XYZ file of C-alpha atoms in Angstrom:
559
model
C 30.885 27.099 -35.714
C 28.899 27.146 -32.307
C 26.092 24.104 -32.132
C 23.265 25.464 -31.356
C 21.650 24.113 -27.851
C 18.284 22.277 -29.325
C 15.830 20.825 -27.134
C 16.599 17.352 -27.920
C 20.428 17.558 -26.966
C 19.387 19.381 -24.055
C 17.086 17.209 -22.764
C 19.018 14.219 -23.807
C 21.907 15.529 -21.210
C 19.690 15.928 -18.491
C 17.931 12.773 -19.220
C 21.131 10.825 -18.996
C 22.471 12.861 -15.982
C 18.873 12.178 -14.280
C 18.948 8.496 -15.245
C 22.530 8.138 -14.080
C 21.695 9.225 -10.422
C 18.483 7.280 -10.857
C 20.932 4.064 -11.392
C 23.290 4.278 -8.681
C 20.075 4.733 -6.314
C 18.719 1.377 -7.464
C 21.630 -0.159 -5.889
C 21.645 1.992 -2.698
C 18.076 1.348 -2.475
C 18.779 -2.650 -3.233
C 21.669 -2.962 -0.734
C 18.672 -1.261 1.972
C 16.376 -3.536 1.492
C 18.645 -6.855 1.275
C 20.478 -5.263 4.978
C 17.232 -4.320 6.576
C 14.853 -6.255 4.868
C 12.517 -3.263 4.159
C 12.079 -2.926 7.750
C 12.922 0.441 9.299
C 16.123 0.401 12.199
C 14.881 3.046 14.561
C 13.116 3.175 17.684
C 9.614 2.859 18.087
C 8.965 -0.300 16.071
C 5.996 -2.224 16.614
C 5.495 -5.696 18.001
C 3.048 -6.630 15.490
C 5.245 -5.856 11.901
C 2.419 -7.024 9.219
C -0.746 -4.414 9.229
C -4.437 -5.264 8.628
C -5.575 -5.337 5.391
C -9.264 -5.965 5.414
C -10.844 -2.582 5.581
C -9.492 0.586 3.522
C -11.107 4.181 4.296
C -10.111 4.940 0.874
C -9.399 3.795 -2.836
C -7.131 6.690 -4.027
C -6.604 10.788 -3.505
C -10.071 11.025 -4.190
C -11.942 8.776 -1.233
C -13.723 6.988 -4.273
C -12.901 6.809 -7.785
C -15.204 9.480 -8.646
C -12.528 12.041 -6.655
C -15.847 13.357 -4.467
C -13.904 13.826 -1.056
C -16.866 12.599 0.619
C -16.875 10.441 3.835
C -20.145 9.572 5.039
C -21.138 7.965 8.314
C -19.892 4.758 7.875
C -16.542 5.923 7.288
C -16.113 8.450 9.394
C -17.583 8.985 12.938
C -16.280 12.413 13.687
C -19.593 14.558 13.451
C -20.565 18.162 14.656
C -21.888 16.231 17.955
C -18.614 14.906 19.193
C -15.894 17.473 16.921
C -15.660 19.425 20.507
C -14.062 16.249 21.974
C -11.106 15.880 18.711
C -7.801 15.755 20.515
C -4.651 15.611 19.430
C -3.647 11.606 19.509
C 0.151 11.695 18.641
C 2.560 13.181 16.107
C 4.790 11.609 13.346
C 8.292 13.411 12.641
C 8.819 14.150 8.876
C 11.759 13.613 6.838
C 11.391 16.286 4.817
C 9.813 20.293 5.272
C 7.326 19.887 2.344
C 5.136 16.695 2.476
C 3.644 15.689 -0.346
C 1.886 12.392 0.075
C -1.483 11.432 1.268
C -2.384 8.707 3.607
C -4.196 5.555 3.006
C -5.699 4.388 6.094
C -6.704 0.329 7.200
C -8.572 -0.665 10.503
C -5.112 -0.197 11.784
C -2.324 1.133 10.230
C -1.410 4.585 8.303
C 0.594 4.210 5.194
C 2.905 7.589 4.641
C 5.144 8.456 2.107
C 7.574 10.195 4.320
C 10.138 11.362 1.377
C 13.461 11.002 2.344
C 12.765 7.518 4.487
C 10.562 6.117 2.269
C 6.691 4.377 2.711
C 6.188 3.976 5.810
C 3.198 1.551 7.641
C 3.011 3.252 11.359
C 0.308 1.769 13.907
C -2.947 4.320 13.683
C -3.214 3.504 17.880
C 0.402 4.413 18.729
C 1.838 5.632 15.840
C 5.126 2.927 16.032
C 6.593 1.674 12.873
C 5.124 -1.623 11.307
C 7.971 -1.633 8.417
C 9.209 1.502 5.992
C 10.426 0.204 2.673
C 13.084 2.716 0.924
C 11.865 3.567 -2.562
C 13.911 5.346 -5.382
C 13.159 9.003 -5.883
C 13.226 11.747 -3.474
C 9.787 12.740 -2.772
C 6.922 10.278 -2.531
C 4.159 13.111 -4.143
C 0.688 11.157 -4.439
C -1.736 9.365 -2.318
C -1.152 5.355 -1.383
C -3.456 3.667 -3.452
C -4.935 0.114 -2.067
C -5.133 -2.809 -4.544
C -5.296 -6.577 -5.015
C -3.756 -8.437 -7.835
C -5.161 -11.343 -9.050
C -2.862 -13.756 -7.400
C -4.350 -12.507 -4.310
C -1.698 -10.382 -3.241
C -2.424 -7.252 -1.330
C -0.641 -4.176 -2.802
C 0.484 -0.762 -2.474
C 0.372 1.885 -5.655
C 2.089 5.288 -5.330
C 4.162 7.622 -7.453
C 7.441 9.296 -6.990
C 7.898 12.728 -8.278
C 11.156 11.816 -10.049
C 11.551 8.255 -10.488
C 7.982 6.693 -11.331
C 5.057 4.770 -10.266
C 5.845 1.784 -7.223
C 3.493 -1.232 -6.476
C 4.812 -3.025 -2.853
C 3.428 -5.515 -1.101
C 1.411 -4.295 1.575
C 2.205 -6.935 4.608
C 5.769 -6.123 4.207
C 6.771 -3.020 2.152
C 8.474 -5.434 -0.579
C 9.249 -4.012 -3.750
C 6.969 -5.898 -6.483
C 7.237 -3.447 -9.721
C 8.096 -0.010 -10.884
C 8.072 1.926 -14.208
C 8.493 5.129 -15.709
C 7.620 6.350 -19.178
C 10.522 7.149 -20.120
C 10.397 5.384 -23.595
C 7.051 7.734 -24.575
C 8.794 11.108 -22.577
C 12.707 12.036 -21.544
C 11.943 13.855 -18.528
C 8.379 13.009 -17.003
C 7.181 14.250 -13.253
C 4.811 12.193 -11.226
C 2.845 14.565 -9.624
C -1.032 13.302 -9.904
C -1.411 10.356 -8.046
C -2.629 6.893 -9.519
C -5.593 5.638 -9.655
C -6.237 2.132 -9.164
C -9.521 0.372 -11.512
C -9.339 -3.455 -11.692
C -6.036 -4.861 -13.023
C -5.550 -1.258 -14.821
C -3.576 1.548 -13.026
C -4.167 5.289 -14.978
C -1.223 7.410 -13.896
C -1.143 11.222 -14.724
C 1.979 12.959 -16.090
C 3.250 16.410 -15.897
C 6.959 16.876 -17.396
C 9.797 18.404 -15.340
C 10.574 20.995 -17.902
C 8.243 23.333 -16.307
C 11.507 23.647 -13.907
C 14.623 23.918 -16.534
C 12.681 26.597 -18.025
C 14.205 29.051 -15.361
C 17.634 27.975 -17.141
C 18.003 30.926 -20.113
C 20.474 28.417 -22.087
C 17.618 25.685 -21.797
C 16.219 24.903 -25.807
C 12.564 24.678 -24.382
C 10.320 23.087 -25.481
C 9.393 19.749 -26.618
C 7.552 17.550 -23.867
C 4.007 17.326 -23.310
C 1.962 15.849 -20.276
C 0.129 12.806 -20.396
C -2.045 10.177 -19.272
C -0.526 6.422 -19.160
C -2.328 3.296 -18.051
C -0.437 0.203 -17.162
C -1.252 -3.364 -16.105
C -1.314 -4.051 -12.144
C 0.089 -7.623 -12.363
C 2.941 -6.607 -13.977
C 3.345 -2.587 -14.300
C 3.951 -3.682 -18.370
C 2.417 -0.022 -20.013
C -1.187 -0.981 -21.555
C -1.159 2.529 -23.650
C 0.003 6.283 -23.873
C -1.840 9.301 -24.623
C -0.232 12.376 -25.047
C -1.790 15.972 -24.221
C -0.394 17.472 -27.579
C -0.471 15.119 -30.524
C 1.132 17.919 -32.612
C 5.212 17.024 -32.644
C 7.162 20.112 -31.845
C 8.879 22.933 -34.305
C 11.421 24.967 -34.155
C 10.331 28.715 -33.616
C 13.571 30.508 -33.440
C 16.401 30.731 -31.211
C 17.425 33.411 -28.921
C 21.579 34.481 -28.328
C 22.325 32.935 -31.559
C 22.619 29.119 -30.336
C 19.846 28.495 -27.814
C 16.911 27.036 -30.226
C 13.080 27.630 -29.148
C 10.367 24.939 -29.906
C 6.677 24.446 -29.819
C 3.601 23.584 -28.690
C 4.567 22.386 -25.719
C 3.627 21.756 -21.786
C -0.586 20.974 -20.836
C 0.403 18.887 -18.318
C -1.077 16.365 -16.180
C -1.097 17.256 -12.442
C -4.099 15.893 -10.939
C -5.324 12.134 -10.157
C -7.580 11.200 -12.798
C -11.223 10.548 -12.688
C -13.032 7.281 -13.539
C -16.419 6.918 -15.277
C -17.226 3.495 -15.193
C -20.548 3.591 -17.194
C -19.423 5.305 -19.906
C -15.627 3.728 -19.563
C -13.633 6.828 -19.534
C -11.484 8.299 -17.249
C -11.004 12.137 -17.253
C -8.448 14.644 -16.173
C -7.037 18.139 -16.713
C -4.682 19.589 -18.126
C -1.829 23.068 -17.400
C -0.695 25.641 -19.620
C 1.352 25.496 -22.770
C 4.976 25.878 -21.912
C 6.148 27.971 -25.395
C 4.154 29.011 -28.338
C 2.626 28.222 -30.588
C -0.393 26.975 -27.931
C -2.612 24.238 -28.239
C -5.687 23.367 -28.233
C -5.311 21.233 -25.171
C -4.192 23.193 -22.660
C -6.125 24.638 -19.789
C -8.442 21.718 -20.141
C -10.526 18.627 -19.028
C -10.036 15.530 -21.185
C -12.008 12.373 -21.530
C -10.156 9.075 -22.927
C -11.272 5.846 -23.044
C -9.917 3.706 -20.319
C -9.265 0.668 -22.867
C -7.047 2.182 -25.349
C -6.199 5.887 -24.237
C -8.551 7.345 -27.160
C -9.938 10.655 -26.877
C -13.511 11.017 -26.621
C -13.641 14.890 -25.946
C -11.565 17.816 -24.961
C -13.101 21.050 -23.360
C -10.776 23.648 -23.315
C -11.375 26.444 -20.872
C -8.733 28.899 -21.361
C -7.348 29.427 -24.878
C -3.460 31.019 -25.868
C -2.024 30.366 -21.937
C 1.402 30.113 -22.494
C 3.369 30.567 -19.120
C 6.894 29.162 -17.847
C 9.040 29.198 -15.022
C 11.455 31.892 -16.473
C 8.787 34.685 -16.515
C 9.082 34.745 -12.741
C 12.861 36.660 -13.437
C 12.472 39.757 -15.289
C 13.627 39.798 -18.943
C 13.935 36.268 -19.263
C 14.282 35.114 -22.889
C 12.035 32.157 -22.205
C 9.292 33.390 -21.172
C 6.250 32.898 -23.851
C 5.499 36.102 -25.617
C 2.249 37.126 -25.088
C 2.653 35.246 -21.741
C -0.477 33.664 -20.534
C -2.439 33.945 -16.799
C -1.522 30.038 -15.989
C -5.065 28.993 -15.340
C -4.315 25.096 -14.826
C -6.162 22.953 -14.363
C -4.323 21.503 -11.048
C -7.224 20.326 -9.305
C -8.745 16.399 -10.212
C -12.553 16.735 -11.643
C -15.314 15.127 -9.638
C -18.035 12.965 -11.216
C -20.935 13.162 -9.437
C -24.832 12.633 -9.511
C -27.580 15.283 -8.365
C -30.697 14.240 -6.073
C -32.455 14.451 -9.599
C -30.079 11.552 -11.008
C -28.307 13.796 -13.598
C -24.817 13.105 -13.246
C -21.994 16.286 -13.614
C -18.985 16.693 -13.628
C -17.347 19.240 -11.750
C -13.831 21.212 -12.426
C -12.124 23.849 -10.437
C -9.277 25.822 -11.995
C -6.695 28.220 -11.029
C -8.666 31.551 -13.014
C -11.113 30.635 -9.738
C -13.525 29.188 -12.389
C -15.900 26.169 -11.021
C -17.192 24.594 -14.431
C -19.867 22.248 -13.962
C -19.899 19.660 -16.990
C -22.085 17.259 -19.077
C -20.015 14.281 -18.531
C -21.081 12.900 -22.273
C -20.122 15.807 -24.056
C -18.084 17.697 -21.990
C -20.727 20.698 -22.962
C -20.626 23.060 -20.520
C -24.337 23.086 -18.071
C -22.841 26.124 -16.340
C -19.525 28.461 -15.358
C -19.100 30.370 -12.282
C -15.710 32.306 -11.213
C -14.889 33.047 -7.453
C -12.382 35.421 -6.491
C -9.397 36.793 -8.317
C -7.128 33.389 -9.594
C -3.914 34.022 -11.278
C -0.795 32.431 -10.885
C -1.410 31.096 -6.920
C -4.820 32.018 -7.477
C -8.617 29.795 -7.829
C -8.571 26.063 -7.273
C -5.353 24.062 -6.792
C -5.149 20.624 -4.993
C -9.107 20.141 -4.958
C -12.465 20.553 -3.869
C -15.401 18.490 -2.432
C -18.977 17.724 -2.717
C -21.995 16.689 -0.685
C -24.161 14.581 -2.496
C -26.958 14.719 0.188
C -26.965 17.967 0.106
C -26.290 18.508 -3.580
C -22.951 20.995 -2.723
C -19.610 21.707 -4.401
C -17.280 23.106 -1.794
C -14.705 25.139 -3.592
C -11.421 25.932 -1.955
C -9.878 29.271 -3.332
C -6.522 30.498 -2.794
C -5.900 33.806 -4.348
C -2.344 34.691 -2.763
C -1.673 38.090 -4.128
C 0.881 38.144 -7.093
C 0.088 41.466 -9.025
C -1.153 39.958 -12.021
C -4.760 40.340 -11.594
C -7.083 43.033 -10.561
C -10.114 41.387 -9.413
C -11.260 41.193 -5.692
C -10.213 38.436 -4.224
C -11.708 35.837 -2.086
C -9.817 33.171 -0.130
C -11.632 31.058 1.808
C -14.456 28.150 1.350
C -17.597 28.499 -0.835
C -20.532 26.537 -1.029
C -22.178 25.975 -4.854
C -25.272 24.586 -5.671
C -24.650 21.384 -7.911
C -27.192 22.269 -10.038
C -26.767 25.871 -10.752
C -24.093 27.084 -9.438
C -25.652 29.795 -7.209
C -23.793 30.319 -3.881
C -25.002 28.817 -0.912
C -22.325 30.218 1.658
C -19.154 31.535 1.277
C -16.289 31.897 4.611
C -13.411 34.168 3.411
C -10.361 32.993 5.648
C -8.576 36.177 6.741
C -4.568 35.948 6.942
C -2.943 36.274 10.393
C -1.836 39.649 8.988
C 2.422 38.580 9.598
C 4.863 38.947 6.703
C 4.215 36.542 3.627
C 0.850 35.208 5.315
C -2.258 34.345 3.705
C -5.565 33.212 4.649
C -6.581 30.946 1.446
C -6.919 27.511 0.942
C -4.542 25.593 -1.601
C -4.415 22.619 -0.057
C -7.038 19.767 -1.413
C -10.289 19.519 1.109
C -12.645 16.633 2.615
C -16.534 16.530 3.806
C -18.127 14.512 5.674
C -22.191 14.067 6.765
C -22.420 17.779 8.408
C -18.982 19.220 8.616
C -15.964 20.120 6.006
C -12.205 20.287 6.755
C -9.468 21.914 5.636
C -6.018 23.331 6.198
C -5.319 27.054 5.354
C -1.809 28.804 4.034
C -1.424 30.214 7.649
C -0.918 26.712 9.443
C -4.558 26.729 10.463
C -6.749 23.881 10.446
C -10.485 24.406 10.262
C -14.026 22.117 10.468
C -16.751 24.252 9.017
C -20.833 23.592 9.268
C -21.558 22.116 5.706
C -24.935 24.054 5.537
C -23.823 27.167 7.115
C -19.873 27.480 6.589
C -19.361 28.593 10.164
C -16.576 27.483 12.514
C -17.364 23.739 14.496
C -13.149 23.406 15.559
C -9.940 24.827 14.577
C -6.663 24.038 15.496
C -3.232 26.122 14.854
C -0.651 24.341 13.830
C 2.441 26.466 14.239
C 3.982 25.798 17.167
C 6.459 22.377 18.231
C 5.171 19.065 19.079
C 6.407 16.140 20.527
C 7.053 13.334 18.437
C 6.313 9.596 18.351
C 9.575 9.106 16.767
C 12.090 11.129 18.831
C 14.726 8.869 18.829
C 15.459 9.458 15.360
C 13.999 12.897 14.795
C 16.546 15.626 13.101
C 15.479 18.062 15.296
C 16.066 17.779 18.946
C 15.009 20.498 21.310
C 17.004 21.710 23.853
C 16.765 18.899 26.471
C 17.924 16.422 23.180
C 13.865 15.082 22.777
C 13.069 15.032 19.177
C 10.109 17.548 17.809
C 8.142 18.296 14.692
C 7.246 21.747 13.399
C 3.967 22.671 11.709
C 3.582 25.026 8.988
C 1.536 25.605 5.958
C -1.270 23.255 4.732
C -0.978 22.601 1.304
C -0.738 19.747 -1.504
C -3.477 16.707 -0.390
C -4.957 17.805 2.673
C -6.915 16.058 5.558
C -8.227 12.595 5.609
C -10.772 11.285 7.792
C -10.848 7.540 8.596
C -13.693 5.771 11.265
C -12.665 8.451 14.317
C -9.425 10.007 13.088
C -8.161 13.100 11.175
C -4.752 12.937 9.815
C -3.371 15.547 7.970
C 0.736 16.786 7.035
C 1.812 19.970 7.844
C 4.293 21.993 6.212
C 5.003 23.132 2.714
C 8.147 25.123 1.818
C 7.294 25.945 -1.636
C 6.119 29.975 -2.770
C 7.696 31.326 0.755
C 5.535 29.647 2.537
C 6.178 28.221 6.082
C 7.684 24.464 5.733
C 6.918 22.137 8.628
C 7.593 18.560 8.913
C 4.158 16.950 11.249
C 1.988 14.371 10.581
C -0.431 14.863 12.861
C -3.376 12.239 14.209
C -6.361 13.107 15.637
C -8.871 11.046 17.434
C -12.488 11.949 18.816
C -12.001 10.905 22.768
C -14.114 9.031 24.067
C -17.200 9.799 26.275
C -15.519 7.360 29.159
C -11.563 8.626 29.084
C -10.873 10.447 32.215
């Protein structure tokens, strides 16, 4: 008799076959750091190895712990007065064509997660390597998170997509801790990045059986996201809330042996959101995976940042059930009614009015902006932009001004045939307190094959200007109160590296270069006079590049 392929044998396999690579990399990894001692052997190393550590220009992907994506004047100095003087400072060669980490900036260094190498501390002046510190995992996919244990110690949070969450020491990229919850979850994904409150450290969770759902002999599924919180001295797990509380059935089976389970999937891909006043931290949640759906999906959460309790769920979008597989015709595992796949992908933002009523503001991939009553999770009110769908709305996150009481909404809407409405890529402007459009700039695609003109990528403001990278390779700096072009620079083309000796791809005189491509995943940053930003993402057909690129306002006095 032929066993039928359950879920829990299924992902047992690949649990063991994942945790079996994971295992011999520990040792490659080990053997790295005990040879090099964390310290990177190419050319280009810096003099001075240990990097200041007195002044972060951010706590997390969010700027602040409230995920605004607001720099104001002190932090930034790059202003519509001096944005016509932003050059290009110097470029940083990518291991890998889709970057997925965000930069943490000090009064001078940059700390990268360049995937493939590993975290990396380059010089923000020259761009020369302090140290890089190999880390387990293949792709470093969250922002570098600044902290300081109570011993004193300076340290670096991040998470890796496969492997887990990482604190090193920042003077020398020494490993101190990392964990995984793999004892709550077989097969998690680390796709939200961390964020760092005290001697707690609230990680996200999203599960990779979104992926093995494209395999029709997969028994999907069982796994839910989640949000974790573990202790920054040690990396010991404090608690462990799961999206779905409801354990999985069995629904039926398809080909005779492949079994079907449910509810399954809302996960966790966003950074999460602290509240300190009211001690909560929130987040959002994707669709369900299989049916039967739950009541969780397609939402914003609230949980209590001492034990992981629920204090409220808003859902937004009710039966979504969506996988991998639907994207191949006839596939047996895709849900039945299938669902839109209006995720929530993008964190929320807390944030308080000129009138001192605080809201809390969520942008999903239906192009819904829901502003919320941060108590309650009550809705104050709903506005949709643009088509959404399946590369459609809000995806890596928007921005506000709290001087001028703005939500800057980021919309993608790449065309995919599933919905009808009009769309609208491109920037809009909402009033915090209504919801009524102040502006809105539609980005128009170059018009080539497989362009696009919308924003996916995550966004920053700053006192009168707001940045972003478009799907075309374009980076823009937009008038806050009027949404109309300050600087743009283009992004596809070759550049000259700070790292040539090493760089993969040599041009034909044997230099090393970097490509750009698409902007996607974190976005810019802005720190005192720079703008850093990756380019290049490979995912969707889009153009993959491999460029960190550094820009600096010059100076009234350079020749």
């Amino acid at each position: 008799m032929m066993r039928p392929l359950t879920p829990g044998w299924t992902v047992l396999v690949v649990s063991k076959l994942i945790r079996t690579v994971r295992w011999a990399k520990q040792w490659w990894y080990a053997i790295c750091l005990v040879v090099f001692g964390g310290l990177s052997s190419h050319a280009g190393l810096c003099e001075t190895t240990e990097p200041g550590l007195k002044d972060f220009y951010s706590s997390g992907w969010g700027i602040d712990s409230a995920n605004r994506r607001y720099q104001g004047p002190g932090r930034t100095s790059i202003s519509a007065d001096n944005i016509d003087r932003l050059e290009l400072k110097w470029v940083y060669q990518l291991e890998q064509m889709t970057p997925r980490s965000y930069p943490l900036v000090s009064e001078d260094t940059i700390f990268f997660g360049d995937s493939g190498r590993g975290l990396v501390a380059l010089d923000r002046e020259t761009g020369c390597t302090r140290w890089t510190s190999p880390v387990e995992g293949v792709e470093i996919s969250t922002a570098i998170s600044p902290a300081r244990m109570p011993d004193g110690r300076d340290v670096l949070i991040f998470g890796v997509r496969q492997s887990g969450v990482f604190a090193l020491d920042a003077t020398n990229g020494a490993h101190i801790w990392h964990y995984s919850f793999t004892e709550d979850h077989p097969i998690p994904m680390y796709s939200g990045s961390p964020l760092v409150d005290g001697n707690n450290v609230f990680v996200p969770i999203s599960s990779t059986e979104m992926g093995l759902t494209m395999l029709p002999w997969y028994g999907c599924c069982t796994t839910s996201g989640a949000m974790g919180a573990l202790d920054l001295s040690t990396g010991a797990k404090k608690w462990y809330t799961p999206t779905i509380s409801d354990p999985p059935k069995k629904t039926g089976r398809h080909w005779l042996f492949v079994e079907r389970y449910g509810p399954s999937g809302a996960p966790v891909w966003g950074a999460p959101t602290l509240d300190s006043k009211r001690g909560v931290v929130y987040f959002g949640t994707g669709q369900n995976y299989s049916h039967p759906t739950s009541a969780t999906s397609d939402s914003i959460f609230a949980v209590d940042t001492s034990d992981g309790m629920v204090r409220w769920v808003m859902q937004a979008t009710a039966n979504d059930a969506y996988s991998m597989g639907c994207g191949i015709p006839g596939h047996p595992l895709c849900p039945d009614p299938v669902g839109p796949d209006h995720d929530f992908g993008a964190p929320p933002i807390l944030s308080t009015l000129r009138d001192g009523r605080e809201l809390l503001f969520a942008g999903q991939k239906s192009g819904d902006v829901h502003a919320l009553d941060p108590e309650t999770g009550a809705h104050v009110w709903r506005k949709r932009i643009g088509r959404g769908g399946l590369l459609g709305g809000v995806h890596f996150g928007m921005a506000v001004h709290p001087e001028h009481d703005l939500v800057f909404v980021p919309i993608s809407d790449r065309e995919t045939g599933q919905e009808k409405r009009q769309p609208a890529p491109g920037l809009h402007a909402l009033e915090m307190a209504s919801g009524e459009t102040r502006w809105s700039r539609i980005i128009q695609s170059r018009g080539c094959e497989g362009c696009s003109g919308g924003i996916s990528s995550g966004i920053i403001a700053s006192r009168d200007l707001v940045f972003f990278g478009d799907l075309d390779g374009r980076l823009w700096a937009l008038d806050v109160n009027t949404g109309e072009t300050r600087w743009q620079h283009d992004s596809w083309q070759q550049y000259d590296v700070v790292n040539g000796d090493q760089a993969q791809k040599p041009d034909e005189e044997g230099r090393g270069y970097a490509e750009g491509g698409a902007f996607d995943a974190h976005g810019p940053m802005l720190a005192d006079d720079l703008l850093i930003v990756a380019s290049g993402y490979g995912n969707f057909g889009q153009r993959g590049g491999n460029a960190l690129l550094v820009f600096q306002i010059k100076s009234d006095d350079t020749p």
